[in-house]
Short mmCIF file of C-alpha atoms in Angstrom, two decimals:
data_model
loop_
_atom_site.label_atom_id
_atom_site.label_comp_id
_atom_site.label_asym_id
_atom_site.label_seq_id
_atom_site.Cartn_x
_atom_site.Cartn_y
_atom_site.Cartn_z
CA ALA A 1 -113.86 -64.40 -135.07
CA VAL A 2 -115.21 -66.99 -137.33
CA GLU A 3 -112.32 -67.43 -140.31
CA GLU A 4 -114.48 -66.72 -143.46
CA ALA A 5 -114.76 -69.62 -146.13
CA ILE A 6 -114.15 -68.60 -149.69
CA PRO A 7 -117.13 -68.45 -151.76
CA GLN A 8 -117.02 -71.58 -153.87
CA ALA A 9 -117.49 -68.82 -157.40
CA ASP A 10 -114.62 -66.92 -156.59
CA ALA A 11 -112.10 -70.43 -155.75
CA TRP A 12 -111.19 -71.09 -159.48
CA ILE A 13 -109.36 -67.58 -159.86
CA VAL A 14 -105.93 -67.87 -159.45
CA GLU A 15 -104.19 -64.40 -159.41
CA PRO A 16 -100.63 -64.60 -161.60
CA GLU A 17 -97.86 -65.20 -158.53
CA GLU A 18 -95.49 -62.18 -157.18
CA GLY A 19 -93.63 -61.04 -159.68
CA GLU A 20 -94.71 -63.28 -162.24
CA GLU A 21 -96.79 -61.63 -165.18
CA ALA A 22 -99.51 -62.88 -166.62
CA GLU A 23 -98.90 -64.22 -170.05
CA PRO A 24 -100.21 -61.67 -172.49
CA PRO A 25 -102.81 -62.58 -175.62
CA PHE A 26 -100.95 -64.00 -178.49
CA ARG A 27 -100.46 -60.80 -181.84
CA TYR A 28 -98.82 -61.56 -184.92
CA ASN A 29 -97.00 -58.51 -185.35
CA ALA A 30 -97.82 -58.67 -189.73
CA LEU A 31 -99.27 -60.56 -192.67
CA GLU A 32 -98.89 -59.32 -195.91
CA ILE A 33 -99.36 -60.78 -199.47
CA VAL A 34 -96.02 -60.84 -200.66
CA SER A 35 -97.32 -62.59 -204.11
CA PRO A 36 -98.83 -62.27 -206.21
CA ALA A 37 -98.26 -58.17 -206.35
CA ASP A 38 -101.38 -55.89 -205.77
CA ASP A 39 -102.49 -55.35 -209.59
CA GLU A 40 -100.51 -57.70 -210.97
CA PRO A 41 -100.64 -59.71 -214.21
CA VAL A 42 -101.16 -63.20 -214.09
CA ARG A 43 -100.18 -65.18 -217.70
CA GLU A 44 -101.09 -69.32 -216.75
CA ASN A 45 -103.40 -70.46 -219.54
CA ALA A 46 -104.39 -73.11 -216.99
CA GLY A 47 -105.39 -70.26 -214.61
CA ASN A 48 -103.13 -72.25 -212.24
CA ILE A 49 -101.41 -69.51 -209.27
CA THR A 50 -99.66 -69.57 -205.35
CA ILE A 51 -101.25 -67.04 -203.17
CA VAL A 52 -97.86 -66.16 -200.96
CA THR A 53 -98.28 -64.68 -197.51
CA ASN A 54 -95.16 -63.35 -195.26
CA VAL A 55 -96.43 -63.60 -191.33
CA SER A 56 -94.69 -62.87 -188.40
CA PRO A 57 -94.22 -64.46 -186.24
CA ARG A 58 -94.91 -67.45 -187.93
CA ILE A 59 -98.81 -69.27 -187.69
CA GLN A 60 -99.42 -70.94 -184.19
CA ARG A 61 -100.76 -74.11 -183.85
CA GLY A 62 -104.88 -74.34 -183.87
CA HIS A 63 -104.89 -70.76 -185.48
CA VAL A 64 -105.89 -71.39 -189.86
CA ALA A 65 -105.25 -69.34 -192.21
CA ARG A 66 -108.02 -68.90 -194.64
CA LEU A 67 -107.71 -66.97 -198.16
CA LEU A 68 -110.59 -65.49 -199.49
CA MET A 69 -110.90 -64.47 -202.87
CA ASP A 70 -113.51 -61.85 -204.62
CA GLY A 71 -115.30 -62.02 -200.60
CA SER A 72 -115.46 -66.18 -200.26
CA VAL A 73 -113.42 -68.11 -198.85
CA VAL A 74 -111.53 -70.71 -201.54
CA GLN A 75 -109.26 -72.52 -198.88
CA GLU A 76 -107.79 -72.12 -195.00
CA GLY A 77 -105.59 -74.21 -193.07
CA PRO A 78 -102.30 -74.39 -191.67
CA GLN A 79 -100.10 -72.64 -193.89
CA ALA A 80 -98.51 -69.76 -194.83
CA SER A 81 -99.57 -70.01 -199.70
CA PHE A 82 -102.06 -71.05 -200.66
CA ASP A 83 -102.67 -73.42 -204.72
CA LEU A 84 -105.14 -72.64 -207.12
CA ALA A 85 -106.20 -73.95 -209.76
CA ASN A 86 -108.62 -72.65 -212.71
CA VAL A 87 -109.11 -69.05 -211.73
CA ASP A 88 -111.69 -67.27 -214.17
CA ARG A 89 -110.15 -64.75 -216.23
CA GLY A 90 -110.32 -61.39 -215.20
CA THR A 91 -109.36 -59.41 -211.86
CA HIS A 92 -110.07 -60.98 -208.91
CA THR A 93 -109.47 -59.57 -205.15
CA ILE A 94 -108.05 -61.50 -202.60
CA ALA A 95 -106.98 -61.86 -198.69
CA VAL A 96 -106.03 -63.22 -196.18
CA GLU A 97 -106.73 -63.74 -192.54
CA ILE A 98 -105.71 -65.84 -189.54
CA ILE A 99 -108.14 -66.77 -187.37
CA ASP A 100 -108.39 -68.48 -184.11
CA GLU A 101 -109.80 -71.71 -182.06
CA ARG A 102 -113.01 -69.75 -181.09
CA GLY A 103 -113.12 -68.22 -185.40
CA GLN A 104 -111.98 -64.84 -183.90
CA VAL A 105 -110.02 -62.99 -186.66
CA LEU A 106 -106.88 -61.93 -185.26
CA ILE A 107 -104.87 -60.52 -187.81
CA ARG A 108 -106.25 -59.67 -191.46
CA THR A 109 -103.58 -58.32 -194.33
CA ASP A 110 -104.88 -55.42 -197.08
CA GLU A 111 -107.37 -56.35 -200.54
CA SER A 112 -105.16 -56.84 -203.20
CA THR A 113 -105.77 -57.36 -206.35
CA PHE A 114 -104.86 -59.42 -209.57
CA HIS A 115 -105.68 -60.04 -213.08
CA MET A 116 -105.43 -63.76 -214.26
CA LEU A 117 -104.81 -63.64 -218.11
CA ARG A 118 -105.77 -67.05 -219.93
CA PHE A 119 -106.02 -67.50 -223.25
CA ALA A 120 -108.95 -68.74 -224.81
CA GLY A 121 -107.98 -71.92 -226.61
CA GLY A 122 -110.16 -73.16 -229.91
CA ALA A 123 -111.24 -75.98 -230.64
CA GLY A 124 -108.47 -75.87 -233.74
#
């Protein structure tokens, strides 16, 4: 009998060894916006606000958190909080999502709203 050669196409498939589990895909357990609270009025004349999230486990290397405000991405990076300046007065919706290297959304917060209260400064 002739020994059958492994077809080249299948040669790269590596079976997990006996007793060795294939690593499950990474998952975040939780991601939530902790500040500002949903529906919270924010009094800040300059329109500065810090959006703070709680993520578990912490953001992994290569993953990016991105902050969406009113449906548009306003900031992204490997951090769990975002500092915004000069936010327009009024009600804004925010959400945060974490994406992987391929741009896949791994987890996303519920949408949250805050109300930016700024005093209109007069010239005199």
